[in-house]
GROMACS .gro file of C-alpha atoms in nm:
model
  478
    1MET     CA    1  25.794 -20.662  -2.298
    2THR     CA    2  25.484 -20.547  -2.080
    3LYS     CA    3  25.445 -20.174  -2.074
    4GLN     CA    4  25.451 -20.032  -1.729
    5THR     CA    5  25.133 -19.826  -1.636
    6LYS     CA    6  25.229 -19.475  -1.550
    7LYS     CA    7  25.158 -19.354  -1.188
    8LEU     CA    8  24.959 -19.049  -1.165
    9MET     CA    9  25.026 -18.773  -0.917
   10LYS     CA   10  24.692 -18.839  -0.747
   11ASP     CA   11  24.800 -19.198  -0.685
   12ILE     CA   12  25.077 -19.083  -0.437
   13PRO     CA   13  24.918 -19.012  -0.114
   14ALA     CA   14  25.128 -18.719  -0.017
   15ILE     CA   15  25.082 -18.522  -0.342
   16ARG     CA   16  24.688 -18.571  -0.341
   17TRP     CA   17  24.692 -18.482   0.035
   18MET     CA   18  24.879 -18.162  -0.058
   19ALA     CA   19  24.629 -18.050  -0.334
   20LEU     CA   20  24.352 -18.104  -0.055
   21ALA     CA   21  24.550 -17.902   0.163
   22LEU     CA   22  24.556 -17.610  -0.080
   23LEU     CA   23  24.199 -17.642  -0.134
   24ALA     CA   24  24.101 -17.667   0.226
   25GLY     CA   25  24.343 -17.381   0.329
   26ALA     CA   26  24.147 -17.157   0.088
   27MET     CA   27  23.807 -17.259   0.225
   28PHE     CA   28  23.955 -17.202   0.597
   29PHE     CA   29  24.009 -16.859   0.500
   30SER     CA   30  23.669 -16.805   0.330
   31TYR     CA   31  23.493 -16.952   0.629
   32ILE     CA   32  23.672 -16.697   0.855
   33PHE     CA   33  23.534 -16.399   0.647
   34MET     CA   34  23.192 -16.555   0.613
   35ASP     CA   35  23.120 -16.498   0.975
   36ILE     CA   36  23.374 -16.229   1.051
   37LEU     CA   37  23.083 -16.000   1.197
   38SER     CA   38  22.884 -16.264   1.371
   39PRO     CA   39  23.056 -16.248   1.704
   40ILE     CA   40  23.050 -15.876   1.735
   41GLN     CA   41  22.685 -15.812   1.644
   42GLU     CA   42  22.639 -15.616   1.967
   43HIS     CA   43  22.918 -15.375   1.873
   44LEU     CA   44  22.759 -15.346   1.515
   45GLN     CA   45  22.436 -15.246   1.688
   46ASN     CA   46  22.597 -14.998   1.940
   47ILE     CA   47  22.841 -14.829   1.688
   48ARG     CA   48  22.661 -14.862   1.354
   49GLY     CA   49  22.327 -14.901   1.430
   50TRP     CA   50  22.250 -15.227   1.294
   51ASP     CA   51  21.953 -15.379   1.459
   52PRO     CA   52  21.847 -15.746   1.423
   53HIS     CA   53  21.665 -15.679   1.127
   54ALA     CA   54  21.941 -15.481   0.950
   55TYR     CA   55  22.191 -15.754   1.055
   56GLY     CA   56  21.969 -16.042   0.934
   57ASN     CA   57  21.925 -15.883   0.604
   58TYR     CA   58  22.301 -15.825   0.571
   59ALA     CA   59  22.363 -16.199   0.687
   60GLY     CA   60  22.115 -16.324   0.428
   61SER     CA   61  22.247 -16.100   0.134
   62GLU     CA   62  22.529 -16.332   0.088
   63THR     CA   63  22.340 -16.577  -0.120
   64PHE     CA   64  22.105 -16.319  -0.294
   65LEU     CA   65  22.288 -16.343  -0.627
   66ASN     CA   66  22.317 -16.703  -0.614
   67VAL     CA   67  21.972 -16.739  -0.548
   68PHE     CA   68  21.779 -16.481  -0.768
   69VAL     CA   69  22.026 -16.412  -1.052
   70PHE     CA   70  22.122 -16.797  -1.074
   71PHE     CA   71  22.490 -16.723  -1.036
   72LEU     CA   72  22.538 -17.058  -0.867
   73ILE     CA   73  22.391 -17.245  -1.151
   74PHE     CA   74  22.596 -17.053  -1.379
   75ALA     CA   75  22.912 -17.146  -1.162
   76GLY     CA   76  22.827 -17.511  -1.196
   77ILE     CA   77  22.802 -17.484  -1.575
   78ILE     CA   78  23.137 -17.284  -1.579
   79LEU     CA   79  23.300 -17.552  -1.355
   80ASP     CA   80  23.180 -17.825  -1.592
   81LYS     CA   81  23.301 -17.641  -1.903
   82THR     CA   82  23.629 -17.499  -1.780
   83GLY     CA   83  23.725 -17.737  -1.487
   84VAL     CA   84  23.845 -17.695  -1.147
   85ARG     CA   85  24.160 -17.486  -1.204
   86PHE     CA   86  23.989 -17.173  -1.377
   87THR     CA   87  23.702 -17.198  -1.164
   88ALA     CA   88  23.900 -17.183  -0.838
   89ILE     CA   89  24.111 -16.882  -0.937
   90LEU     CA   90  23.775 -16.691  -1.060
   91SER     CA   91  23.624 -16.764  -0.720
   92GLY     CA   92  23.909 -16.644  -0.527
   93ILE     CA   93  23.904 -16.306  -0.726
   94VAL     CA   94  23.530 -16.272  -0.668
   95MET     CA   95  23.545 -16.334  -0.292
   96LEU     CA   96  23.855 -16.096  -0.248
   97ALA     CA   97  23.639 -15.817  -0.439
   98GLY     CA   98  23.343 -15.850  -0.246
   99ALA     CA   99  23.522 -15.862   0.084
  100SER     CA  100  23.719 -15.545   0.008
  101LEU     CA  101  23.377 -15.360  -0.059
  102ASN     CA  102  23.224 -15.508   0.264
  103TRP     CA  103  23.527 -15.372   0.454
  104TYR     CA  104  23.519 -15.016   0.307
  105ALA     CA  105  23.138 -15.013   0.410
  106VAL     CA  106  23.228 -15.039   0.780
  107THR     CA  107  23.511 -14.809   0.791
  108ASP     CA  108  23.547 -14.461   0.928
  109ALA     CA  109  23.621 -14.350   0.577
  110PHE     CA  110  23.264 -14.436   0.447
  111PHE     CA  111  23.094 -14.241   0.712
  112GLY     CA  112  23.029 -13.872   0.618
  113SER     CA  113  23.138 -13.954   0.252
  114THR     CA  114  22.921 -13.875  -0.070
  115PHE     CA  115  22.893 -14.259  -0.099
  116GLU     CA  116  22.719 -14.279   0.231
  117THR     CA  117  22.488 -13.992   0.149
  118TYR     CA  118  22.403 -14.178  -0.184
  119MET     CA  119  22.346 -14.512  -0.004
  120THR     CA  120  22.130 -14.342   0.246
  121GLY     CA  121  21.906 -14.196  -0.019
  122ASN     CA  122  21.890 -14.502  -0.224
  123PHE     CA  123  21.788 -14.863  -0.191
  124ASN     CA  124  21.476 -14.767   0.048
  125LEU     CA  125  21.245 -15.020  -0.038
  126PRO     CA  126  20.935 -15.092   0.144
  127GLU     CA  127  20.877 -15.398   0.378
  128ALA     CA  128  20.646 -15.565   0.155
  129ALA     CA  129  20.596 -15.909   0.043
  130TRP     CA  130  20.728 -15.825  -0.325
  131ASN     CA  131  21.055 -15.679  -0.190
  132ILE     CA  132  21.282 -16.009  -0.192
  133THR     CA  133  21.591 -15.786  -0.165
  134PRO     CA  134  21.796 -15.745   0.157
  135PHE     CA  135  21.740 -15.371   0.153
  136PHE     CA  136  21.454 -15.173   0.316
  137ALA     CA  137  21.373 -14.818   0.410
  138GLY     CA  138  21.551 -14.717   0.723
  139MET     CA  139  21.849 -14.958   0.680
  140PRO     CA  140  22.181 -14.797   0.770
  141ALA     CA  141  22.386 -14.705   0.480
  142SER     CA  142  22.681 -14.906   0.593
  143ALA     CA  143  22.465 -15.224   0.631
  144LYS     CA  144  22.327 -15.162   0.246
  145LEU     CA  145  22.675 -15.123   0.115
  146SER     CA  146  22.793 -15.416   0.333
  147ALA     CA  147  22.524 -15.639   0.185
  148ILE     CA  148  22.625 -15.563  -0.155
  149GLY     CA  149  22.984 -15.656  -0.082
  150PHE     CA  150  22.860 -15.967   0.098
  151MET     CA  151  22.658 -16.049  -0.211
  152ILE     CA  152  22.958 -16.046  -0.426
  153PHE     CA  153  23.173 -16.235  -0.175
  154GLY     CA  154  22.880 -16.498  -0.155
  155CYS     CA  155  22.925 -16.559  -0.533
  156GLY     CA  156  23.279 -16.640  -0.493
  157VAL     CA  157  23.249 -16.849  -0.183
  158GLU     CA  158  22.983 -17.071  -0.288
  159MET     CA  159  23.143 -17.111  -0.638
  160ALA     CA  160  23.466 -17.219  -0.442
  161GLY     CA  161  23.250 -17.459  -0.249
  162ILE     CA  162  23.144 -17.639  -0.536
  163THR     CA  163  23.465 -17.623  -0.694
  164VAL     CA  164  23.666 -17.770  -0.400
  165SER     CA  165  23.416 -18.053  -0.380
  166ARG     CA  166  23.461 -18.106  -0.750
  167GLY     CA  167  23.845 -18.110  -0.700
  168ILE     CA  168  23.817 -18.357  -0.408
  169VAL     CA  169  23.612 -18.600  -0.634
  170LYS     CA  170  23.882 -18.572  -0.897
  171TRP     CA  171  24.187 -18.643  -0.680
  172PHE     CA  172  24.024 -18.883  -0.445
  173LYS     CA  173  23.739 -19.088  -0.631
  174GLY     CA  174  23.799 -19.444  -0.558
  175LYS     CA  175  24.029 -19.381  -0.268
  176GLU     CA  176  23.966 -19.176   0.087
  177MET     CA  177  23.702 -18.958  -0.067
  178ALA     CA  178  23.487 -18.915   0.232
  179LEU     CA  179  23.789 -18.893   0.469
  180ALA     CA  180  23.916 -18.606   0.230
  181MET     CA  181  23.586 -18.436   0.235
  182GLY     CA  182  23.561 -18.465   0.605
  183VAL     CA  183  23.919 -18.317   0.653
  184GLU     CA  184  23.829 -18.037   0.421
  185MET     CA  185  23.507 -17.956   0.613
  186ALA     CA  186  23.702 -17.988   0.942
  187ILE     CA  187  23.975 -17.735   0.846
  188ALA     CA  188  23.701 -17.502   0.710
  189ARG     CA  189  23.518 -17.543   1.060
  190VAL     CA  190  23.842 -17.450   1.241
  191GLY     CA  191  23.802 -17.112   1.052
  192VAL     CA  192  23.465 -17.072   1.217
  193ALA     CA  193  23.630 -17.139   1.571
  194VAL     CA  194  23.908 -16.900   1.484
  195VAL     CA  195  23.684 -16.608   1.385
  196PHE     CA  196  23.445 -16.642   1.687
  197LEU     CA  197  23.739 -16.606   1.932
  198GLY     CA  198  23.962 -16.392   1.710
  199SER     CA  199  23.691 -16.119   1.578
  200PRO     CA  200  23.614 -15.978   1.925
  201PHE     CA  201  23.968 -15.973   2.023
  202ILE     CA  202  24.081 -15.788   1.722
  203ALA     CA  203  23.778 -15.546   1.742
  204LYS     CA  204  23.896 -15.453   2.079
  205LEU     CA  205  24.274 -15.393   1.995
  206GLY     CA  206  24.400 -15.036   2.048
  207ASP     CA  207  24.208 -14.755   2.226
  208THR     CA  208  23.865 -14.781   2.072
  209ILE     CA  209  23.645 -15.076   1.958
  210SER     CA  210  23.643 -15.108   1.597
  211VAL     CA  211  23.411 -15.321   1.377
  212SER     CA  212  23.620 -15.266   1.054
  213ARG     CA  213  23.955 -15.400   1.195
  214PRO     CA  214  23.849 -15.763   1.190
  215VAL     CA  215  23.696 -15.726   0.846
  216ALA     CA  216  24.025 -15.589   0.724
  217PHE     CA  217  24.200 -15.887   0.882
  218GLY     CA  218  23.980 -16.130   0.684
  219VAL     CA  219  24.040 -15.955   0.354
  220ILE     CA  220  24.406 -16.005   0.395
  221LEU     CA  221  24.335 -16.387   0.458
  222LEU     CA  222  24.124 -16.393   0.136
  223GLY     CA  223  24.423 -16.272  -0.042
  224VAL     CA  224  24.616 -16.572   0.094
  225ALA     CA  225  24.320 -16.808  -0.025
  226LEU     CA  226  24.362 -16.670  -0.366
  227ILE     CA  227  24.732 -16.752  -0.348
  228SER     CA  228  24.649 -17.101  -0.238
  229PHE     CA  229  24.418 -17.145  -0.548
  230ILE     CA  230  24.699 -17.035  -0.771
  231ALA     CA  231  24.934 -17.289  -0.624
  232TYR     CA  232  24.660 -17.566  -0.677
  233PHE     CA  233  24.626 -17.435  -1.040
  234PHE     CA  234  24.990 -17.566  -1.118
  235MET     CA  235  24.946 -17.882  -0.937
  236ASP     CA  236  24.614 -17.960  -1.107
  237LYS     CA  237  24.755 -17.873  -1.449
  238LYS     CA  238  25.035 -18.110  -1.421
  239LEU     CA  239  24.780 -18.402  -1.324
  240GLU     CA  240  24.572 -18.301  -1.637
  241ILE     CA  241  24.898 -18.349  -1.854
  242GLN     CA  242  24.957 -18.684  -1.693
  243MET     CA  243  24.610 -18.800  -1.730
  244GLY     CA  244  24.629 -18.717  -2.118
  245GLU     CA  245  24.437 -18.447  -2.370
  246GLY     CA  246  24.151 -18.314  -2.180
  247GLY     CA  247  24.165 -18.523  -1.864
  248GLU     CA  248  23.887 -18.674  -1.679
  249GLU     CA  249  23.668 -18.364  -1.673
  250LYS     CA  250  23.608 -18.347  -2.035
  251GLU     CA  251  23.528 -18.686  -2.125
  252GLU     CA  252  23.203 -18.570  -2.286
  253PRO     CA  253  23.101 -18.213  -2.403
  254PHE     CA  254  22.858 -18.070  -2.144
  255LYS     CA  255  22.514 -17.979  -2.258
  256ILE     CA  256  22.256 -17.772  -2.086
  257LYS     CA  257  21.997 -18.045  -2.147
  258ASP     CA  258  22.211 -18.285  -1.916
  259ILE     CA  259  22.082 -18.085  -1.616
  260GLY     CA  260  21.769 -18.297  -1.679
  261LEU     CA  261  21.967 -18.595  -1.581
  262ILE     CA  262  22.012 -18.442  -1.236
  263LEU     CA  263  21.660 -18.306  -1.210
  264SER     CA  264  21.501 -18.638  -1.285
  265SER     CA  265  21.674 -18.816  -0.987
  266ASN     CA  266  21.455 -18.870  -0.684
  267GLY     CA  267  21.762 -18.925  -0.487
  268PHE     CA  268  21.905 -18.583  -0.572
  269TRP     CA  269  21.579 -18.401  -0.465
  270LEU     CA  270  21.577 -18.585  -0.132
  271VAL     CA  271  21.945 -18.486  -0.080
  272ALA     CA  272  21.885 -18.139  -0.177
  273LEU     CA  273  21.590 -18.097   0.039
  274LEU     CA  274  21.768 -18.245   0.307
  275CYS     CA  275  22.044 -18.014   0.276
  276VAL     CA  276  21.848 -17.683   0.260
  277LEU     CA  277  21.654 -17.778   0.561
  278TYR     CA  278  21.957 -17.886   0.769
  279TYR     CA  279  22.188 -17.610   0.666
  280SER     CA  280  21.925 -17.338   0.720
  281ALA     CA  281  21.932 -17.454   1.086
  282ILE     CA  282  22.295 -17.436   1.097
  283PHE     CA  283  22.457 -17.136   0.908
  284PRO     CA  284  22.191 -16.888   1.013
  285PHE     CA  285  22.197 -16.988   1.369
  286GLN     CA  286  22.575 -16.917   1.362
  287LYS     CA  287  22.518 -16.560   1.277
  288PHE     CA  288  22.292 -16.519   1.589
  289ALA     CA  289  22.462 -16.780   1.836
  290ASN     CA  290  22.681 -16.557   2.005
  291LEU     CA  291  22.432 -16.291   2.082
  292MET     CA  292  22.179 -16.570   2.186
  293LEU     CA  293  22.457 -16.693   2.440
  294GLN     CA  294  22.525 -16.345   2.557
  295SER     CA  295  22.159 -16.316   2.637
  296ASN     CA  296  22.096 -16.643   2.814
  297LEU     CA  297  22.423 -16.650   2.988
  298LYS     CA  298  22.465 -16.287   3.065
  299TYR     CA  299  22.804 -16.309   2.900
  300THR     CA  300  23.016 -16.068   2.720
  301ALA     CA  301  23.078 -16.123   2.356
  302GLU     CA  302  23.432 -16.270   2.430
  303GLN     CA  303  23.294 -16.511   2.701
  304ALA     CA  304  23.018 -16.629   2.474
  305SER     CA  305  23.260 -16.675   2.196
  306TRP     CA  306  23.440 -16.930   2.418
  307VAL     CA  307  23.122 -17.141   2.459
  308PHE     CA  308  23.041 -17.143   2.085
  309PHE     CA  309  23.399 -17.200   1.999
  310VAL     CA  310  23.348 -17.581   2.109
  311PHE     CA  311  23.102 -17.607   1.803
  312PRO     CA  312  23.320 -17.588   1.516
  313LEU     CA  313  23.619 -17.714   1.674
  314GLY     CA  314  23.435 -18.033   1.797
  315ALA     CA  315  23.268 -18.081   1.468
  316ALA     CA  316  23.639 -18.024   1.293
  317ALA     CA  317  23.789 -18.306   1.530
  318ILE     CA  318  23.518 -18.549   1.471
  319THR     CA  319  23.444 -18.524   1.111
  320PRO     CA  320  23.779 -18.689   0.962
  321PHE     CA  321  23.688 -18.973   1.180
  322LEU     CA  322  23.347 -19.011   1.052
  323GLY     CA  323  23.459 -18.973   0.702
  324ASN     CA  324  23.713 -19.257   0.755
  325PHE     CA  325  23.427 -19.465   0.908
  326LEU     CA  326  23.210 -19.390   0.584
  327ASP     CA  327  23.497 -19.493   0.354
  328LYS     CA  328  23.559 -19.831   0.518
  329LYS     CA  329  23.213 -19.907   0.669
  330GLY     CA  330  22.938 -19.700   0.499
  331LYS     CA  331  22.616 -19.633   0.679
  332GLY     CA  332  22.572 -19.265   0.518
  333ALA     CA  333  22.202 -19.252   0.506
  334THR     CA  334  22.181 -19.354   0.880
  335MET     CA  335  22.417 -19.088   0.981
  336LEU     CA  336  22.219 -18.824   0.816
  337ILE     CA  337  21.925 -18.942   1.038
  338LEU     CA  338  22.111 -18.933   1.344
  339GLY     CA  339  22.260 -18.604   1.284
  340ALA     CA  340  21.924 -18.445   1.216
  341ILE     CA  341  21.785 -18.590   1.568
  342LEU     CA  342  22.089 -18.435   1.748
  343MET     CA  343  22.025 -18.098   1.574
  344ILE     CA  344  21.658 -18.105   1.708
  345LEU     CA  345  21.757 -18.165   2.060
  346CYS     CA  346  22.018 -17.913   2.052
  347HIS     CA  347  21.783 -17.623   1.932
  348LEU     CA  348  21.496 -17.739   2.155
  349THR     CA  349  21.742 -17.715   2.449
  350PHE     CA  350  21.820 -17.346   2.334
  351ALA     CA  351  21.445 -17.262   2.268
  352LEU     CA  352  21.297 -17.437   2.602
  353ILE     CA  353  21.550 -17.518   2.868
  354LEU     CA  354  21.818 -17.243   2.859
  355PRO     CA  355  21.584 -16.958   2.911
  356LEU     CA  356  21.462 -17.110   3.253
  357GLU     CA  357  21.556 -16.974   3.574
  358MET     CA  358  21.846 -17.201   3.730
  359SER     CA  359  22.212 -17.155   3.872
  360HIS     CA  360  22.459 -16.981   3.628
  361GLY     CA  361  22.679 -17.285   3.660
  362ILE     CA  362  22.404 -17.529   3.529
  363LYS     CA  363  22.323 -17.294   3.258
  364VAL     CA  364  22.683 -17.293   3.123
  365VAL     CA  365  22.690 -17.670   3.165
  366ILE     CA  366  22.363 -17.719   2.955
  367ALA     CA  367  22.486 -17.463   2.698
  368TYR     CA  368  22.818 -17.654   2.632
  369ALA     CA  369  22.637 -17.985   2.608
  370ALA     CA  370  22.405 -17.858   2.346
  371ILE     CA  371  22.669 -17.688   2.161
  372ILE     CA  372  22.876 -18.010   2.181
  373LEU     CA  373  22.558 -18.204   2.049
  374LEU     CA  374  22.522 -17.969   1.764
  375GLY     CA  375  22.891 -18.015   1.668
  376ILE     CA  376  22.858 -18.394   1.659
  377SER     CA  377  22.535 -18.339   1.440
  378PHE     CA  378  22.744 -18.098   1.205
  379SER     CA  379  22.990 -18.376   1.169
  380LEU     CA  380  22.763 -18.649   1.091
  381VAL     CA  381  22.531 -18.467   0.830
  382PRO     CA  382  22.787 -18.299   0.593
  383ALA     CA  383  23.036 -18.586   0.624
  384SER     CA  384  22.779 -18.824   0.490
  385LEU     CA  385  22.582 -18.574   0.274
  386TRP     CA  386  22.850 -18.457   0.021
  387PRO     CA  387  23.021 -18.791  -0.058
  388SER     CA  388  22.674 -18.939  -0.132
  389VAL     CA  389  22.603 -18.702  -0.440
  390PRO     CA  390  22.858 -18.884  -0.669
  391LYS     CA  391  22.676 -19.209  -0.599
  392LEU     CA  392  22.353 -19.031  -0.718
  393ILE     CA  393  22.485 -18.835  -1.031
  394ASP     CA  394  22.681 -18.902  -1.355
  395ASN     CA  395  23.036 -18.772  -1.327
  396LYS     CA  396  23.007 -18.567  -1.626
  397VAL     CA  397  22.733 -18.334  -1.464
  398LEU     CA  398  22.870 -18.344  -1.122
  399GLY     CA  399  22.973 -17.993  -1.093
  400SER     CA  400  22.619 -17.889  -1.212
  401ALA     CA  401  22.469 -18.140  -0.952
  402TYR     CA  402  22.673 -17.959  -0.671
  403ALA     CA  403  22.575 -17.621  -0.804
  404LEU     CA  404  22.196 -17.718  -0.811
  405ILE     CA  405  22.219 -17.847  -0.457
  406PHE     CA  406  22.397 -17.548  -0.347
  407TRP     CA  407  22.151 -17.325  -0.510
  408ILE     CA  408  21.856 -17.494  -0.341
  409GLN     CA  409  22.056 -17.455  -0.007
  410ASN     CA  410  22.129 -17.089  -0.073
  411ILE     CA  411  21.748 -17.019  -0.098
  412GLY     CA  412  21.738 -17.136   0.286
  413LEU     CA  413  22.065 -16.940   0.357
  414TYR     CA  414  21.922 -16.634   0.215
  415ALA     CA  415  21.586 -16.648   0.367
  416PHE     CA  416  21.623 -16.764   0.720
  417PRO     CA  417  21.873 -16.507   0.845
  418MET     CA  418  21.628 -16.240   0.750
  419ILE     CA  419  21.338 -16.446   0.882
  420ILE     CA  420  21.514 -16.501   1.203
  421GLY     CA  421  21.622 -16.123   1.227
  422SER     CA  422  21.264 -16.020   1.183
  423VAL     CA  423  21.111 -16.297   1.430
  424LEU     CA  424  21.382 -16.173   1.699
  425LYS     CA  425  21.290 -15.814   1.653
  426LYS     CA  426  20.926 -15.864   1.665
  427SER     CA  427  20.971 -16.095   1.976
  428ASN     CA  428  21.150 -15.823   2.156
  429GLN     CA  429  20.941 -15.494   2.091
  430GLY     CA  430  21.034 -15.225   2.299
  431ILE     CA  431  21.387 -15.399   2.419
  432THR     CA  432  21.691 -15.185   2.312
  433VAL     CA  433  21.966 -15.370   2.465
  434PRO     CA  434  22.080 -15.660   2.247
  435THR     CA  435  22.205 -15.880   2.520
  436GLU     CA  436  21.858 -15.896   2.681
  437TYR     CA  437  21.671 -16.040   2.376
  438ASN     CA  438  21.457 -16.349   2.413
  439PHE     CA  439  21.567 -16.606   2.167
  440THR     CA  440  21.283 -16.887   2.232
  441ASN     CA  441  21.089 -16.802   1.899
  442PRO     CA  442  21.383 -16.818   1.674
  443MET     CA  443  21.533 -17.139   1.825
  444LEU     CA  444  21.186 -17.305   1.795
  445LEU     CA  445  21.205 -17.230   1.429
  446PHE     CA  446  21.558 -17.390   1.389
  447ALA     CA  447  21.415 -17.689   1.568
  448LEU     CA  448  21.133 -17.717   1.318
  449LEU     CA  449  21.374 -17.725   1.033
  450GLY     CA  450  21.565 -18.011   1.197
  451ILE     CA  451  21.236 -18.207   1.231
  452LEU     CA  452  21.148 -18.152   0.841
  453ALA     CA  453  21.538 -18.259   0.777
  454LEU     CA  454  21.485 -18.573   0.980
  455PHE     CA  455  21.169 -18.667   0.764
  456PHE     CA  456  21.369 -18.635   0.444
  457GLY     CA  457  21.665 -18.835   0.582
  458LEU     CA  458  21.428 -19.108   0.674
  459TRP     CA  459  21.277 -19.092   0.319
  460LEU     CA  460  21.624 -19.126   0.152
  461LYS     CA  461  21.722 -19.418   0.352
  462ILE     CA  462  21.402 -19.587   0.229
  463VAL     CA  463  21.457 -19.490  -0.140
  464ASP     CA  464  21.842 -19.589  -0.111
  465LYS     CA  465  21.713 -19.943   0.025
  466ARG     CA  466  21.463 -19.957  -0.295
  467LYS     CA  467  21.700 -19.830  -0.569
  468ASP     CA  468  22.038 -19.941  -0.420
  469TYR     CA  469  22.216 -19.609  -0.467
  470GLY     CA  470  22.483 -19.743  -0.240
  471LEU     CA  471  22.453 -19.456   0.032
  472GLU     CA  472  22.510 -19.727   0.309
  473ARG     CA  473  22.794 -19.893   0.148
  474PRO     CA  474  23.158 -19.796   0.181
  475ASN     CA  475  23.321 -19.561  -0.045
  476ILE     CA  476  23.649 -19.750  -0.069
  477LYS     CA  477  23.637 -20.008  -0.339
  478LYS     CA  478  23.817 -20.340  -0.283
   0.00000   0.00000   0.00000
């Protein structure tokens, strides 16, 4: 009598997609908090005194510990040693703790407190080349404490990012992996769309404008994200039991020296460099996009949010289809190149065309067109980038590979909000009204990053053709 092969949970479509829903839901809430203050930068400056320099340093602080304390590298090692379940819950707890501190810093309770006095008198570092921290003399106390909270949140959210990627590989490898990653990214980006509309609305609820109210809402949602990770814990535990002692995550013991397997790969370095350049022109842009649109279109924060809304929403709508195309047809390296080209066109439009004198209606159409192009770009690149990593790296060090890529990416995400904030302030000396800033120089800098990303995308395609990594081949194995 032939022994029948036992069907695993991940072999049942409804169950593996349910696992994805829990992971993606948690990332959806984390993306909401990540940009909770971006659409209300004008209110932060008017109410709390955060000028572009202070806001840029706050925005960059998210990745400070990941970059300079190497927390993200440790997170990858934790992931490879302990698995998805433990790391997911740990990331949820860390996100919630950091977000709570971030919220307290912008509340009325902080102002006039002894804690505010302490923060005012400390962390006043000179603006010198050696000062790699987000803190500088003259930075508002609330911005300093918010930066500390955002650092802690950043450790959790980046840990969650690599954990979710590893979890998707675990449940979807050999199946609809690119589609699953595309759906997860799409759901997360809907979070960005929601926050750009919701944050200004929540800030204006009641009799007075409050910058703490949207942050409090974000903290509550991160509590829901932690609950999602806990629910995933039990699903993943059951799958692990089905798969046998140790499951697929502990086939071989992880060793620190295995990181050498990653660093010796040319393909890994090309993907990592393309990643840091591309994402440095996207996520820091999100931090300043609303104010840039307000300045160029002479819109309120709410009106500008409706324009930017089409970026994450459009990206969310297109990404799953691109993931499905990658699974069935391939062409991942080609999609990376096309995405970089579209991003360059978008940022050049914001830098050189939108500031020109023209009718308001034409300006609005151009702004929408550029944002839509950026949304398509933001679908093409991540949808093809992340499913490419398992083709380049051995599965037993996959968590560390994602961690190293995220760490390199975080260097850009740390530096460029600060660089953009500094460039914006220096380009607008004497201008005190945030909605009158000129954004040409920051947008040109973003376009330059896109040009460099295009170069590495072309290089990666050449290397893939020579070494046959399979980046142009479908993900679904027939």
